[in-house]
PDB file of C-alpha atoms in Angstrom:
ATOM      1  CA  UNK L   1       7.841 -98.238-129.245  1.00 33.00           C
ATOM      2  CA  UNK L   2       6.125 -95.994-126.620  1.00 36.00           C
ATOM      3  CA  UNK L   3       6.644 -92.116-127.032  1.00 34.00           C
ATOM      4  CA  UNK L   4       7.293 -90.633-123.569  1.00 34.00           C
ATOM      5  CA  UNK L   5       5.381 -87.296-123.094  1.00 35.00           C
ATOM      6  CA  UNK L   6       8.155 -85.496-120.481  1.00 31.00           C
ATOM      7  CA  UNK L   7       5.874 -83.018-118.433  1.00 32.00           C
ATOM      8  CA  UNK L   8       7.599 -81.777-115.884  1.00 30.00           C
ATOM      9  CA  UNK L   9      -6.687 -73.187-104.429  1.00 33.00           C
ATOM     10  CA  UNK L  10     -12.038 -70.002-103.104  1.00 31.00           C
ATOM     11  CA  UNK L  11     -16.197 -70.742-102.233  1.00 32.00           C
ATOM     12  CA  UNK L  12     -17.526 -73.191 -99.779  1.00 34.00           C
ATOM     13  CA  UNK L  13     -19.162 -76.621 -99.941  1.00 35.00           C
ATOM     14  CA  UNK L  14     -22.714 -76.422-101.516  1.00 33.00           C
ATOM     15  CA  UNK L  15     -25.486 -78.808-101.006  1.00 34.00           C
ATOM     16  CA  UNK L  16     -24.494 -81.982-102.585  1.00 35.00           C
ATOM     17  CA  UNK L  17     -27.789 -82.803-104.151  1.00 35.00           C
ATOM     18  CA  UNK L  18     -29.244 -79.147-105.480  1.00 40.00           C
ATOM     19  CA  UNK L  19     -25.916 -78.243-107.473  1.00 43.00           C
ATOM     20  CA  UNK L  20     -26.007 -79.907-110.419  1.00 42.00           C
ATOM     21  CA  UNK L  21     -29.572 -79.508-111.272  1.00 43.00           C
ATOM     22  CA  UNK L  22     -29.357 -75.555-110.354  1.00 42.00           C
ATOM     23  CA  UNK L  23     -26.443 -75.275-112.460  1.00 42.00           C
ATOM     24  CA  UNK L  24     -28.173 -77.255-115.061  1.00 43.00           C
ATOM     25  CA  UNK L  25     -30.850 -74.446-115.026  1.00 40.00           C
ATOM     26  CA  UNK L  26     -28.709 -71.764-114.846  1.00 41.00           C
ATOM     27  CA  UNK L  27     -27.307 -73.199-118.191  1.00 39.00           C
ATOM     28  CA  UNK L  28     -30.462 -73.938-120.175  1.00 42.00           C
ATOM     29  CA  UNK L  29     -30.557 -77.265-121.213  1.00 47.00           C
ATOM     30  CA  UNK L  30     -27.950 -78.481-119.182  1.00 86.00           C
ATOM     31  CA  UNK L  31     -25.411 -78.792-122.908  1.00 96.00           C
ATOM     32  CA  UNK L  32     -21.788 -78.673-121.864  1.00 97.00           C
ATOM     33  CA  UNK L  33     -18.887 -80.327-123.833  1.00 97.00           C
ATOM     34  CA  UNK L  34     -17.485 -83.013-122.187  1.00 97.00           C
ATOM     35  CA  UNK L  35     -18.999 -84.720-119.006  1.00 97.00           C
ATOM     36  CA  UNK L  36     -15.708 -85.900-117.015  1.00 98.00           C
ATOM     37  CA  UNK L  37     -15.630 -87.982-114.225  1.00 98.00           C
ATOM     38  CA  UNK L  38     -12.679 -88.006-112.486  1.00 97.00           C
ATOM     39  CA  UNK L  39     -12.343 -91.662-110.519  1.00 97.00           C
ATOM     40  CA  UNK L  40      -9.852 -92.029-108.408  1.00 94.00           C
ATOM     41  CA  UNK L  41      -8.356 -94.605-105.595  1.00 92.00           C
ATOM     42  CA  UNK L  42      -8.716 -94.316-102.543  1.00 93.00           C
ATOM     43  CA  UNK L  43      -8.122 -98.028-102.206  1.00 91.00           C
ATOM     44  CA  UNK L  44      -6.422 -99.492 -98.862  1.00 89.00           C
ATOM     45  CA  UNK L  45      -3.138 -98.964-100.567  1.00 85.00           C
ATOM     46  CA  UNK L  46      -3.605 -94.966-100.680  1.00 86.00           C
ATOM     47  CA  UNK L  47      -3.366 -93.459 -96.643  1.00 86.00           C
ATOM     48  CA  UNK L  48      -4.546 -90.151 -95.697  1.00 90.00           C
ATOM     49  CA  UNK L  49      -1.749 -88.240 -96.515  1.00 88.00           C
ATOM     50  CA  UNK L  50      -1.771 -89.741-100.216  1.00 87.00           C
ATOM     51  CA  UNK L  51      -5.510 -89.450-100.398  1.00 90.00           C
ATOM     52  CA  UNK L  52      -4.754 -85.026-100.097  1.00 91.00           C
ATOM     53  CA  UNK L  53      -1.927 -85.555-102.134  1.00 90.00           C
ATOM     54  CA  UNK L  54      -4.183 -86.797-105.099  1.00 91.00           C
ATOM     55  CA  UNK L  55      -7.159 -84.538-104.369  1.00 94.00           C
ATOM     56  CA  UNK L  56      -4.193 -81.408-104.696  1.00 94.00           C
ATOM     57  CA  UNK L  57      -3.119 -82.773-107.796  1.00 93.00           C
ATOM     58  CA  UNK L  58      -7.046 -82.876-109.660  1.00 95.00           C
ATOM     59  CA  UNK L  59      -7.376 -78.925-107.392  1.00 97.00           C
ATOM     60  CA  UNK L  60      -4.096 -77.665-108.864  1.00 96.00           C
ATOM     61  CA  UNK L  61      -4.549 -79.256-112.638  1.00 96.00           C
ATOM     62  CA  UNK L  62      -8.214 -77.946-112.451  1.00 97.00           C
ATOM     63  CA  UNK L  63      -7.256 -74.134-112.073  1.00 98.00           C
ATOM     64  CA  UNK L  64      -4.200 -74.622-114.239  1.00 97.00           C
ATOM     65  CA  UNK L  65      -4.206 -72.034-116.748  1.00 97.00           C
ATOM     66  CA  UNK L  66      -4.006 -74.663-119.964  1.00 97.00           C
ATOM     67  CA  UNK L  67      -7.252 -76.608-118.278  1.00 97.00           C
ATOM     68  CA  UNK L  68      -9.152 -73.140-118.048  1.00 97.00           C
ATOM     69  CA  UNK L  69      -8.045 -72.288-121.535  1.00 97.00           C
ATOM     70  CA  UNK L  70      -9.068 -75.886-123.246  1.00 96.00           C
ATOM     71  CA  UNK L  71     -12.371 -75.570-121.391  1.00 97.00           C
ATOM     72  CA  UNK L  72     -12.651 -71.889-122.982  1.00 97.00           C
ATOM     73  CA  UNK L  73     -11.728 -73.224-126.466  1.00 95.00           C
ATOM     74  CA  UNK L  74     -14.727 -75.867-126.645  1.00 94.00           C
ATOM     75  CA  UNK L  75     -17.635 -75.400-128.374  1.00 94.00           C
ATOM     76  CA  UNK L  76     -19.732 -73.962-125.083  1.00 96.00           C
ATOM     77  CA  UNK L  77     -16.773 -73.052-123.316  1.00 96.00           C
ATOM     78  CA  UNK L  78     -18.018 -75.139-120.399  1.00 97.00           C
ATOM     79  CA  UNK L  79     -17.543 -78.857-119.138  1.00 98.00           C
ATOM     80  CA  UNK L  80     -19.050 -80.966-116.568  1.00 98.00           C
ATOM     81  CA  UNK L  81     -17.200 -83.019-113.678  1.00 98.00           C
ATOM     82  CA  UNK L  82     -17.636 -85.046-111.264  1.00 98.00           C
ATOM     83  CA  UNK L  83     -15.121 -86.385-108.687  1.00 97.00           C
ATOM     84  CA  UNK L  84     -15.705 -89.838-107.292  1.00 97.00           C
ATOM     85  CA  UNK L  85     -13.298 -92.145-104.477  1.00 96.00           C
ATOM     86  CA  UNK L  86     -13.756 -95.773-105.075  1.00 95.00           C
ATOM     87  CA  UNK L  87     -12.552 -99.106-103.220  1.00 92.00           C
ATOM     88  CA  UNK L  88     -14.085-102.326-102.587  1.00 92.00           C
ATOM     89  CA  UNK L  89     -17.405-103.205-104.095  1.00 91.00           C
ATOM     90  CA  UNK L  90     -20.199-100.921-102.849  1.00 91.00           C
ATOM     91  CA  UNK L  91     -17.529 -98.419-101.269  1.00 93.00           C
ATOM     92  CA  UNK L  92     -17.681 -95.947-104.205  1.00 92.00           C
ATOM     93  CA  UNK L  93     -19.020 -92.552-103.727  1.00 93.00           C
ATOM     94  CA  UNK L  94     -18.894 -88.689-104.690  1.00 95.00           C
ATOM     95  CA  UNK L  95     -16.307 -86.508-103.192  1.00 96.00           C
ATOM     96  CA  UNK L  96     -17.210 -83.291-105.348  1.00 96.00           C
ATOM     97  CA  UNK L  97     -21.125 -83.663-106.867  1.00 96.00           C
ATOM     98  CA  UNK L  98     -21.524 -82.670-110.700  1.00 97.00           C
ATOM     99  CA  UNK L  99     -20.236 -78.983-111.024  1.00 96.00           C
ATOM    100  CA  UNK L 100     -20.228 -77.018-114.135  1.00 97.00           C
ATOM    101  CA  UNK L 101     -16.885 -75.501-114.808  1.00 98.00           C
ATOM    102  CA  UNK L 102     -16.840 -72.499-117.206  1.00 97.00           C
ATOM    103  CA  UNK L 103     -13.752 -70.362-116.050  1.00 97.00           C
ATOM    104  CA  UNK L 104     -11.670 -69.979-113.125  1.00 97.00           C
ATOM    105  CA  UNK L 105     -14.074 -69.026-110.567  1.00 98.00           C
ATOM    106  CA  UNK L 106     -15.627 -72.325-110.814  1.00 98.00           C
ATOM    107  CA  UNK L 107     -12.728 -74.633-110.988  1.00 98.00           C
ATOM    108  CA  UNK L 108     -11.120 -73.084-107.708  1.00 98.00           C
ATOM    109  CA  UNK L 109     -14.732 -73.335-106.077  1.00 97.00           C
ATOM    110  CA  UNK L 110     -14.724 -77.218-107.106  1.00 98.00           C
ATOM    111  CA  UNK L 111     -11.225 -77.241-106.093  1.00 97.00           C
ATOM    112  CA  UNK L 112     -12.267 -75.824-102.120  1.00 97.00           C
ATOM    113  CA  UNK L 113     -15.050 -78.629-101.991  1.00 97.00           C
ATOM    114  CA  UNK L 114     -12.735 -81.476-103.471  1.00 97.00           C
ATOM    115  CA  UNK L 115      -9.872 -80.314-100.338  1.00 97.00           C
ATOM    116  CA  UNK L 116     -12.293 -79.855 -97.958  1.00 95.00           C
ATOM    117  CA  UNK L 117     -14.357 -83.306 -97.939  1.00 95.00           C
ATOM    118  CA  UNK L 118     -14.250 -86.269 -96.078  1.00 93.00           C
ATOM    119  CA  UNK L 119     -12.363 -89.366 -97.653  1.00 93.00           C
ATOM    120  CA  UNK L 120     -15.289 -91.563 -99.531  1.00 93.00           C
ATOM    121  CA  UNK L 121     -14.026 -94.974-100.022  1.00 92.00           C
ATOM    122  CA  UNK L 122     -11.818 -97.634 -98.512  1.00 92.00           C
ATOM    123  CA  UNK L 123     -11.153-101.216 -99.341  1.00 89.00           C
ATOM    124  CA  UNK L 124      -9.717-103.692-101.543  1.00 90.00           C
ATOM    125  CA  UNK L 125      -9.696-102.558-105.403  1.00 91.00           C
ATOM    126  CA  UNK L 126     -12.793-103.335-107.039  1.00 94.00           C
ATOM    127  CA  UNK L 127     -12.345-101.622-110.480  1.00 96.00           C
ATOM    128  CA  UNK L 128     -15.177-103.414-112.679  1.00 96.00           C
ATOM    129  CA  UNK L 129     -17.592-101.786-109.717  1.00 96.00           C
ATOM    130  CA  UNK L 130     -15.839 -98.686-109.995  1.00 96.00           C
ATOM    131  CA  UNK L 131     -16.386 -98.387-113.518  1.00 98.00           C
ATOM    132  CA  UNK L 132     -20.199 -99.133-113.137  1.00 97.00           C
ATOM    133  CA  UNK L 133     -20.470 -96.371-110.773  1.00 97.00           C
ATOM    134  CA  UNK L 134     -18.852 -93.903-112.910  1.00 98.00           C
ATOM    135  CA  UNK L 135     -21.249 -95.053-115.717  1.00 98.00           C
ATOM    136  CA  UNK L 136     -23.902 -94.883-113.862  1.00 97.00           C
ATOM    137  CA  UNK L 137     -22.687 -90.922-112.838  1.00 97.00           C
ATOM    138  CA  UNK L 138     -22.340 -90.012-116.049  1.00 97.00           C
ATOM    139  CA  UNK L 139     -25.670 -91.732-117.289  1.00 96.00           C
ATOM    140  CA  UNK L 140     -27.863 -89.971-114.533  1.00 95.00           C
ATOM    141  CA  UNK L 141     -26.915 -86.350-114.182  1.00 96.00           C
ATOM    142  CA  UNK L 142     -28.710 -83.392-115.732  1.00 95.00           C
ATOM    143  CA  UNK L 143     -26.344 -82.624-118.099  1.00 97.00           C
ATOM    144  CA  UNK L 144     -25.492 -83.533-121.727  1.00 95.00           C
ATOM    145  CA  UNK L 145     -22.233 -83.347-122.979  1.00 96.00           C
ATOM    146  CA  UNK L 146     -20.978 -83.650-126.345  1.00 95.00           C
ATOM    147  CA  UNK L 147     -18.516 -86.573-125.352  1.00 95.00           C
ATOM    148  CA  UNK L 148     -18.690 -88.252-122.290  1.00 97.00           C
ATOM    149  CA  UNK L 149     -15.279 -89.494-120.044  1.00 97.00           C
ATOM    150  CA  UNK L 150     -14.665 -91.104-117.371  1.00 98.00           C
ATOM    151  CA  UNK L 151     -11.111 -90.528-116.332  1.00 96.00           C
ATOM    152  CA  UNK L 152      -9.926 -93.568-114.374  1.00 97.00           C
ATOM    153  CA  UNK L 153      -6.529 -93.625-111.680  1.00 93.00           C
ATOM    154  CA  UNK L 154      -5.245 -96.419-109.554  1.00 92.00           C
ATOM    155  CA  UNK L 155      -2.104 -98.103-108.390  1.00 89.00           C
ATOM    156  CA  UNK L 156      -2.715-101.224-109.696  1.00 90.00           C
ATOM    157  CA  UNK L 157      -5.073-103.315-112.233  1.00 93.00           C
ATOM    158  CA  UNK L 158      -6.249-105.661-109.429  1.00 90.00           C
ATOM    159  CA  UNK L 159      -9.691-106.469-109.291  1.00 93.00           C
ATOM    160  CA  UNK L 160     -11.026-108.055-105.732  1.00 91.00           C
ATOM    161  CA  UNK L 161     -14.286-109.080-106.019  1.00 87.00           C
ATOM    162  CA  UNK L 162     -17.598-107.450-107.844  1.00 91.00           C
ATOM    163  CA  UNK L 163     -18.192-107.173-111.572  1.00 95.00           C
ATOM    164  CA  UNK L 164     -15.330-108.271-113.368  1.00 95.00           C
ATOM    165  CA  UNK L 165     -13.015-105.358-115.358  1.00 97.00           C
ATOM    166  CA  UNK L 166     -14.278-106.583-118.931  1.00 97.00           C
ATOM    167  CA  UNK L 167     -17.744-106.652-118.412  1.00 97.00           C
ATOM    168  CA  UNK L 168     -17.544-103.619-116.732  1.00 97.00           C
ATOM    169  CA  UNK L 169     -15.621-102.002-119.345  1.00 97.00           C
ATOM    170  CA  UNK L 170     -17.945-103.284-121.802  1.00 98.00           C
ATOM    171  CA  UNK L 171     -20.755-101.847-120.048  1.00 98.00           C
ATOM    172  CA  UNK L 172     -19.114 -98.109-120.332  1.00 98.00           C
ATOM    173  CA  UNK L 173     -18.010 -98.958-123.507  1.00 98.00           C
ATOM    174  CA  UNK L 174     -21.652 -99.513-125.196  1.00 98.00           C
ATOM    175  CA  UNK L 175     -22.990 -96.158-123.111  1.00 97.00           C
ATOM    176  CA  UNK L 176     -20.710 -94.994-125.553  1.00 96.00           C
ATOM    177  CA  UNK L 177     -18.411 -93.481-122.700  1.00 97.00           C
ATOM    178  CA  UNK L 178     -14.541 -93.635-122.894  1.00 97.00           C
ATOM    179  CA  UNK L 179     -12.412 -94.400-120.754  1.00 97.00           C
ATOM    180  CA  UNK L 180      -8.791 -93.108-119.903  1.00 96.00           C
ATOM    181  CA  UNK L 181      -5.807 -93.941-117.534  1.00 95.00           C
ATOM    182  CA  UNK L 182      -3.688 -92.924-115.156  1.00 93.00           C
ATOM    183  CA  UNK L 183      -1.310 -95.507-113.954  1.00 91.00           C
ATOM    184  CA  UNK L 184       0.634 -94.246-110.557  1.00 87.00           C
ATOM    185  CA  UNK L 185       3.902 -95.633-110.204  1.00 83.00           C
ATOM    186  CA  UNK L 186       5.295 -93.999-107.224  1.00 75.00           C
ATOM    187  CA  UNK L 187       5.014 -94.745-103.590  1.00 64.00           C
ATOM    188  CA  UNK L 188       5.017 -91.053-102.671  1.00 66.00           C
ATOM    189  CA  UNK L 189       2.157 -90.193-104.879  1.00 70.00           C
ATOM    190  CA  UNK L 190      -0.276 -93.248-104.119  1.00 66.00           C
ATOM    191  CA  UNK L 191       0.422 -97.082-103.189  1.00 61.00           C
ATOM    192  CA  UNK L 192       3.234 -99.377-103.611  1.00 65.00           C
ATOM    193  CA  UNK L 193       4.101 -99.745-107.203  1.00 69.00           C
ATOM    194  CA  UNK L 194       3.480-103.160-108.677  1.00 76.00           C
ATOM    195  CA  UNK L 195       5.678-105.581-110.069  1.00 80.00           C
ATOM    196  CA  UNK L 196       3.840-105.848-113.508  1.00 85.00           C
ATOM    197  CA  UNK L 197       3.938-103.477-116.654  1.00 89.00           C
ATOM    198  CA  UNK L 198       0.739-101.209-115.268  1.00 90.00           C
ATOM    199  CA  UNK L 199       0.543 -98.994-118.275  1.00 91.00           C
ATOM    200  CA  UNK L 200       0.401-102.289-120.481  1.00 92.00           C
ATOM    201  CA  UNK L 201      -2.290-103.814-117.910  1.00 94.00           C
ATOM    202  CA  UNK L 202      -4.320-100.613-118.142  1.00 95.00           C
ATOM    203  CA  UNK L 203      -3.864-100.590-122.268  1.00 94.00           C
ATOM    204  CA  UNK L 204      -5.298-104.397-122.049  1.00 94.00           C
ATOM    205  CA  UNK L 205      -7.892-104.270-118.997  1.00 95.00           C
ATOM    206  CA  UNK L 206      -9.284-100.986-118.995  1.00 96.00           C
ATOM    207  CA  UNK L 207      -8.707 -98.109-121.038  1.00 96.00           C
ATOM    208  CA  UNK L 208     -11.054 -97.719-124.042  1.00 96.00           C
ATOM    209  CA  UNK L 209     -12.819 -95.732-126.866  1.00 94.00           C
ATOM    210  CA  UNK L 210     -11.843 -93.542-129.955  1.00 89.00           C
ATOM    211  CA  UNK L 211      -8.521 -92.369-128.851  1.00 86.00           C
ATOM    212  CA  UNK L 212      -8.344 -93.707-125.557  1.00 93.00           C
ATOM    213  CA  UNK L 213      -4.705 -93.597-123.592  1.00 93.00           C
ATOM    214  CA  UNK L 214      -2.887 -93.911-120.735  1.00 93.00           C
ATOM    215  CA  UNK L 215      -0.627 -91.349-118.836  1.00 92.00           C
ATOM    216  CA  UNK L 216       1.953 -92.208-115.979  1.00 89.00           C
ATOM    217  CA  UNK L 217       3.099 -90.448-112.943  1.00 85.00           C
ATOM    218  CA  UNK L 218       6.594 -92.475-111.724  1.00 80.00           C
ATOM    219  CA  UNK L 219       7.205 -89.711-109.057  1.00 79.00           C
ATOM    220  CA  UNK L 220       5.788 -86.570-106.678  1.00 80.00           C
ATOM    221  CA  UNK L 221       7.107 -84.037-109.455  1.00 78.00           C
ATOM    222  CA  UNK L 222       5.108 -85.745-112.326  1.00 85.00           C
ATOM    223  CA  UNK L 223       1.784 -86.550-110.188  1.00 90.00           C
ATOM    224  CA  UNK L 224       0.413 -83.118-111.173  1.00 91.00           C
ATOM    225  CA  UNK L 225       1.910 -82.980-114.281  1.00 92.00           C
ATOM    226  CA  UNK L 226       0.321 -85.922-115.049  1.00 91.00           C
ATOM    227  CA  UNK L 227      -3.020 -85.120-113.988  1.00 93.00           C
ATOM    228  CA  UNK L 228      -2.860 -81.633-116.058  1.00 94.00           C
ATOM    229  CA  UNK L 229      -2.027 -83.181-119.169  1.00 92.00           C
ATOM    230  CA  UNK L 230      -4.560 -85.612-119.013  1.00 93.00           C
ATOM    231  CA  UNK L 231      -7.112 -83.032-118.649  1.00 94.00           C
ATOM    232  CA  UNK L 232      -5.931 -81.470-120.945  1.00 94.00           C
ATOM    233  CA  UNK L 233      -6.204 -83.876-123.607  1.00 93.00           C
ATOM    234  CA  UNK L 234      -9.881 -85.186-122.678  1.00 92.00           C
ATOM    235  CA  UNK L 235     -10.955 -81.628-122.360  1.00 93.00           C
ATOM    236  CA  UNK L 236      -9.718 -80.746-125.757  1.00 89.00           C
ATOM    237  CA  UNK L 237     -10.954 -83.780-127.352  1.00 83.00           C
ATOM    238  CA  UNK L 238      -7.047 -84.887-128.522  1.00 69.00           C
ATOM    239  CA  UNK L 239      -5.881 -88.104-128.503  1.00 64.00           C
ATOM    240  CA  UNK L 240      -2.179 -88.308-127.868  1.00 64.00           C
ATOM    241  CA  UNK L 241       0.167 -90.083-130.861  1.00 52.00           C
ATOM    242  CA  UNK L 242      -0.222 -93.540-129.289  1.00 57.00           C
ATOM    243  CA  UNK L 243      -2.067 -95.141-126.844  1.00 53.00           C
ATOM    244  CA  UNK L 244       0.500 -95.086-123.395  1.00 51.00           C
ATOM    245  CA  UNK L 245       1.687 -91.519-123.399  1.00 47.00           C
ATOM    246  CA  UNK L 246       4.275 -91.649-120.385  1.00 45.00           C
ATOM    247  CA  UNK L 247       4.530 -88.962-117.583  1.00 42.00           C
ATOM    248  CA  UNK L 248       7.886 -89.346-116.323  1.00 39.00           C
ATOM    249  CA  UNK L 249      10.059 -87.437-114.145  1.00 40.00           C
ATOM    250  CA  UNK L 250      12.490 -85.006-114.753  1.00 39.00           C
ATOM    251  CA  UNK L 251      16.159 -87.035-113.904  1.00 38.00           C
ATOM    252  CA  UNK L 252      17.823 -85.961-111.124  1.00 40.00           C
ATOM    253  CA  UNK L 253      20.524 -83.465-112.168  1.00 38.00           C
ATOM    254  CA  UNK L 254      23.855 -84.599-112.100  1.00 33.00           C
TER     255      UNK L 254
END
């Protein structure tokens, strides 16, 4: 039986390209506690208007208070992340460039650059390429974390062309990365829903790792919930009960 989890923006842009090795330097040694990236769809089901409504989701969960205290209760009090738009095969790409977050001040700068960027991908889903390119983020940065995560979202499990979703996930899986879900259910919040069991697909196809799991967002009013939680958990290093640990939304009051 699944266990339903109910859970009911400051500095400009910086060159792409100096940031994370700066910030690397600035940190000696470039050791942080979790290196996240956040991958998210910006597939041709997700428009313009859903593409900000996702991006406000990862800036609002980012600066949340209970994100800025789990990054404050790790080990070195600091994380990596990295937020990445993927779609068909070869149009994957970085929004928001490796930034170290170590307090508030640095999660609302990472939120500005994530709002203020140009959308990065388009296309038909190609997930088993997505998931290569968030390896291959993680695996050449200049940082180390203590666990690395790449934090996957989509409307679907469809896979249209490119590396297929097991090998892929295999591929992450031996860098000794894990992987985590976010299936979005609602037509406000991303694409049209599908007409299979998503969280299940996402259990079967993608997801994986010690304590990997999958979170839902069914509506608007659980989308940033969702995302929070999420970060939450991977942040903290706390696998939830069981495996699909459902966002839902609040019901409608009667």
């Amino acid at each position: 039986m699944r266990r339903c989890l109910v859970i009911a923006p400051f500095l400009a842009a910086l060159a792409v390209f100096g940031l994370a090795g700066g910030e690397a330097a600035a940190h000696g040694g470039a050791r942080v506690d979790v290196e996240l990236v956040l991958l998210a769809d910006a597939s041709n089901s997700i428009d313009a208007a859903e593409i900000a409504f996702q991006r406000q989701g990862y800036a609002e969960a980012i600066t949340d208070p209970s994100v800025i205290e789990a990054i404050a209760a790790g080990r070195r009090q600091r994380i990596a992340v990295a937020y990445v738009e993927w779609g068909e095969v070869g149009s994957q790409d970085l929004v928001t460039n490796w930034r170290v977050i170590d307090g508030r001040a640095a999660a609302e700068a990472f939120a500005a650059e994530l709002l203020s960027a140009p959308r990065k991908a388009y296309g038909r889903n190609a997930i088993g390429a997505a998931l290569l390119f968030g390896k291959d983020q993680i695996l050449t940065n200049a940082f180390k974390g203590d666990r690395r995560v790449i934090d996957f979202s989509a409307d679907s499990a469809n896979n249209w062309g490119g590396p297929d979703i097991s090998t892929a996930r295999a591929a992450v899986l031996d860098a000794e990365i894990e992987i985590n879900g976010l299936a979005v259910l609602c037509r406000a919040c991303s694409g049209r829903p599908v007409s299979y069991d998503l969280e299940a697909a996402f259990e079967e196809q993608i997801i994986g790792g010690p304590g990997a799991f999958v979170v839902t967002a069914d509506g608007p009013e659980s989308f940033f919930d969702a995302v929070r939680r999420k970060m939450v958990l991977e942040i903290a290093g706390d696998a939830p009960p069981e495996r699909l640990a459902e966002t839902r939304a609040p019901p409608a009051s009667q």
